[in-house]
Structures are given as structure tokens and as C-alpha cells.
JSON list of C-alpha atoms in Angstrom, two decimals:
[
{"chain": "A", "resi": 2, "resn": "UNK", "atom": "CA", "xyz": [75.39, 23.67, 159.57]},
{"chain": "A", "resi": 3, "resn": "UNK", "atom": "CA", "xyz": [75.18, 27.08, 157.70]},
{"chain": "A", "resi": 4, "resn": "UNK", "atom": "CA", "xyz": [78.16, 28.78, 157.44]},
{"chain": "A", "resi": 5, "resn": "UNK", "atom": "CA", "xyz": [78.05, 32.40, 158.37]},
{"chain": "A", "resi": 6, "resn": "UNK", "atom": "CA", "xyz": [79.64, 35.94, 158.82]},
{"chain": "A", "resi": 7, "resn": "UNK", "atom": "CA", "xyz": [80.84, 36.90, 162.25]},
{"chain": "A", "resi": 8, "resn": "UNK", "atom": "CA", "xyz": [83.16, 39.47, 163.96]},
{"chain": "A", "resi": 9, "resn": "UNK", "atom": "CA", "xyz": [83.94, 37.47, 167.49]},
{"chain": "A", "resi": 10, "resn": "UNK", "atom": "CA", "xyz": [83.53, 34.02, 168.46]},
{"chain": "A", "resi": 11, "resn": "UNK", "atom": "CA", "xyz": [82.97, 32.77, 172.04]},
{"chain": "A", "resi": 12, "resn": "UNK", "atom": "CA", "xyz": [83.44, 29.16, 172.44]},
{"chain": "A", "resi": 13, "resn": "UNK", "atom": "CA", "xyz": [81.93, 27.58, 175.75]},
{"chain": "A", "resi": 14, "resn": "UNK", "atom": "CA", "xyz": [81.73, 24.22, 174.51]},
{"chain": "A", "resi": 15, "resn": "UNK", "atom": "CA", "xyz": [81.68, 21.56, 178.25]},
{"chain": "A", "resi": 16, "resn": "UNK", "atom": "CA", "xyz": [80.05, 24.69, 180.06]},
{"chain": "A", "resi": 17, "resn": "UNK", "atom": "CA", "xyz": [77.01, 24.55, 181.92]},
{"chain": "A", "resi": 18, "resn": "UNK", "atom": "CA", "xyz": [74.48, 26.89, 182.83]},
{"chain": "A", "resi": 19, "resn": "UNK", "atom": "CA", "xyz": [75.72, 29.66, 184.35]},
{"chain": "A", "resi": 20, "resn": "UNK", "atom": "CA", "xyz": [78.98, 30.04, 182.86]},
{"chain": "A", "resi": 21, "resn": "UNK", "atom": "CA", "xyz": [78.06, 29.93, 179.08]},
{"chain": "A", "resi": 22, "resn": "UNK", "atom": "CA", "xyz": [75.80, 32.63, 179.81]},
{"chain": "A", "resi": 23, "resn": "UNK", "atom": "CA", "xyz": [77.86, 34.49, 182.09]},
{"chain": "A", "resi": 24, "resn": "UNK", "atom": "CA", "xyz": [80.61, 34.58, 179.51]},
{"chain": "A", "resi": 25, "resn": "UNK", "atom": "CA", "xyz": [78.31, 35.86, 176.80]},
{"chain": "A", "resi": 26, "resn": "UNK", "atom": "CA", "xyz": [77.58, 38.57, 178.43]},
{"chain": "A", "resi": 27, "resn": "UNK", "atom": "CA", "xyz": [81.68, 39.57, 179.02]},
{"chain": "A", "resi": 28, "resn": "UNK", "atom": "CA", "xyz": [82.10, 38.94, 175.79]},
{"chain": "A", "resi": 29, "resn": "UNK", "atom": "CA", "xyz": [79.24, 41.35, 174.12]},
{"chain": "A", "resi": 30, "resn": "UNK", "atom": "CA", "xyz": [80.54, 44.07, 176.44]},
{"chain": "A", "resi": 31, "resn": "UNK", "atom": "CA", "xyz": [83.55, 43.58, 174.36]},
{"chain": "A", "resi": 32, "resn": "UNK", "atom": "CA", "xyz": [82.36, 43.64, 170.88]},
{"chain": "A", "resi": 33, "resn": "UNK", "atom": "CA", "xyz": [81.19, 47.31, 168.71]},
{"chain": "A", "resi": 34, "resn": "UNK", "atom": "CA", "xyz": [77.86, 47.56, 168.78]},
{"chain": "A", "resi": 35, "resn": "UNK", "atom": "CA", "xyz": [77.19, 46.43, 165.50]},
{"chain": "A", "resi": 36, "resn": "UNK", "atom": "CA", "xyz": [79.21, 43.58, 165.01]},
{"chain": "A", "resi": 37, "resn": "UNK", "atom": "CA", "xyz": [78.67, 39.77, 165.14]},
{"chain": "A", "resi": 38, "resn": "UNK", "atom": "CA", "xyz": [79.20, 37.10, 167.86]},
{"chain": "A", "resi": 39, "resn": "UNK", "atom": "CA", "xyz": [79.14, 33.84, 166.66]},
{"chain": "A", "resi": 40, "resn": "UNK", "atom": "CA", "xyz": [78.36, 31.36, 170.15]},
{"chain": "A", "resi": 41, "resn": "UNK", "atom": "CA", "xyz": [79.39, 27.63, 170.12]},
{"chain": "A", "resi": 42, "resn": "UNK", "atom": "CA", "xyz": [77.96, 25.57, 172.81]},
{"chain": "A", "resi": 43, "resn": "UNK", "atom": "CA", "xyz": [77.37, 22.28, 174.14]},
{"chain": "A", "resi": 44, "resn": "UNK", "atom": "CA", "xyz": [74.55, 22.85, 177.02]},
{"chain": "A", "resi": 45, "resn": "UNK", "atom": "CA", "xyz": [71.28, 22.53, 175.84]},
{"chain": "A", "resi": 46, "resn": "UNK", "atom": "CA", "xyz": [69.99, 25.59, 178.21]},
{"chain": "A", "resi": 47, "resn": "UNK", "atom": "CA", "xyz": [71.42, 27.72, 176.39]},
{"chain": "A", "resi": 48, "resn": "UNK", "atom": "CA", "xyz": [68.61, 27.01, 173.96]},
{"chain": "A", "resi": 49, "resn": "UNK", "atom": "CA", "xyz": [66.82, 28.56, 176.42]},
{"chain": "A", "resi": 50, "resn": "UNK", "atom": "CA", "xyz": [69.50, 30.99, 178.04]},
{"chain": "A", "resi": 51, "resn": "UNK", "atom": "CA", "xyz": [70.94, 32.49, 175.01]},
{"chain": "A", "resi": 52, "resn": "UNK", "atom": "CA", "xyz": [67.11, 33.42, 173.24]},
{"chain": "A", "resi": 53, "resn": "UNK", "atom": "CA", "xyz": [66.26, 35.42, 176.91]},
{"chain": "A", "resi": 54, "resn": "UNK", "atom": "CA", "xyz": [69.91, 36.46, 177.19]},
{"chain": "A", "resi": 55, "resn": "UNK", "atom": "CA", "xyz": [68.99, 38.55, 173.75]},
{"chain": "A", "resi": 56, "resn": "UNK", "atom": "CA", "xyz": [65.73, 39.50, 174.36]},
{"chain": "A", "resi": 57, "resn": "UNK", "atom": "CA", "xyz": [66.18, 40.85, 177.91]},
{"chain": "A", "resi": 58, "resn": "UNK", "atom": "CA", "xyz": [69.39, 42.61, 176.41]},
{"chain": "A", "resi": 59, "resn": "UNK", "atom": "CA", "xyz": [67.95, 44.22, 173.52]},
{"chain": "A", "resi": 60, "resn": "UNK", "atom": "CA", "xyz": [70.27, 41.80, 170.74]},
{"chain": "A", "resi": 61, "resn": "UNK", "atom": "CA", "xyz": [69.70, 40.96, 167.17]},
{"chain": "A", "resi": 62, "resn": "UNK", "atom": "CA", "xyz": [69.17, 36.73, 167.53]},
{"chain": "A", "resi": 63, "resn": "UNK", "atom": "CA", "xyz": [69.90, 36.27, 164.03]},
{"chain": "A", "resi": 64, "resn": "UNK", "atom": "CA", "xyz": [70.14, 32.41, 164.05]},
{"chain": "A", "resi": 65, "resn": "UNK", "atom": "CA", "xyz": [69.95, 29.41, 166.32]},
{"chain": "A", "resi": 66, "resn": "UNK", "atom": "CA", "xyz": [71.64, 25.89, 165.37]},
{"chain": "A", "resi": 67, "resn": "UNK", "atom": "CA", "xyz": [72.03, 22.52, 166.43]},
{"chain": "A", "resi": 68, "resn": "UNK", "atom": "CA", "xyz": [73.89, 20.07, 165.01]},
{"chain": "A", "resi": 69, "resn": "UNK", "atom": "CA", "xyz": [76.04, 17.12, 166.42]},
{"chain": "A", "resi": 70, "resn": "UNK", "atom": "CA", "xyz": [75.46, 18.10, 169.65]},
{"chain": "A", "resi": 71, "resn": "UNK", "atom": "CA", "xyz": [77.12, 21.73, 169.36]},
{"chain": "A", "resi": 72, "resn": "UNK", "atom": "CA", "xyz": [74.69, 24.48, 169.47]},
{"chain": "A", "resi": 73, "resn": "UNK", "atom": "CA", "xyz": [75.91, 27.67, 167.02]},
{"chain": "A", "resi": 74, "resn": "UNK", "atom": "CA", "xyz": [74.41, 31.46, 167.89]},
{"chain": "A", "resi": 75, "resn": "UNK", "atom": "CA", "xyz": [74.81, 34.52, 165.41]},
{"chain": "A", "resi": 76, "resn": "UNK", "atom": "CA", "xyz": [74.07, 37.84, 167.91]},
{"chain": "A", "resi": 77, "resn": "UNK", "atom": "CA", "xyz": [74.50, 41.42, 166.31]},
{"chain": "A", "resi": 78, "resn": "UNK", "atom": "CA", "xyz": [75.36, 43.83, 169.07]},
{"chain": "A", "resi": 79, "resn": "UNK", "atom": "CA", "xyz": [72.93, 46.46, 169.43]},
{"chain": "A", "resi": 80, "resn": "UNK", "atom": "CA", "xyz": [72.70, 49.78, 171.41]},
{"chain": "A", "resi": 81, "resn": "UNK", "atom": "CA", "xyz": [71.87, 48.60, 174.71]}
]
């Protein structure tokens, strides 16, 4: 799993739909536009939900990786 720069992190391990996306929405509102949030989750439904969240709200999904049961996303907050 590649390590990439990020400004903030959301640990959603052990949470199930819809909690990871609800927490993601809150956390994205807390970081400034242009910063990158790293999300770590264990719920496979995030592979569907996180990209849709980004598309719907206009944020940039920079990367999406899965390894050893962890789903890791890097998302840049865009002006919404």
C-alpha cells in the first residue's frame, strides 16, 4: 500500500454503512478546501459509497486501495 501525503485522517475501521460516509461528510466539512483527507475503513461497501460521495459532492478521489481487509482512500476537498 503506497503511503501518500495527506493533511487529515478519518479512521472508520469497525464501522458499517452508513456510518463511514456520515463521518466522512462531517470530517470533510472540518478541513479547508484543497486539503487531503485519508480515510481508512473495513466495510467493503465503502468501495461503492466513497466514490459516489465524492462524485455527488464534487470532491476529488485521488486514490482508492485495498489491502489486508483495509480500504484506504485519499480525497481532496474541493469547493462545493
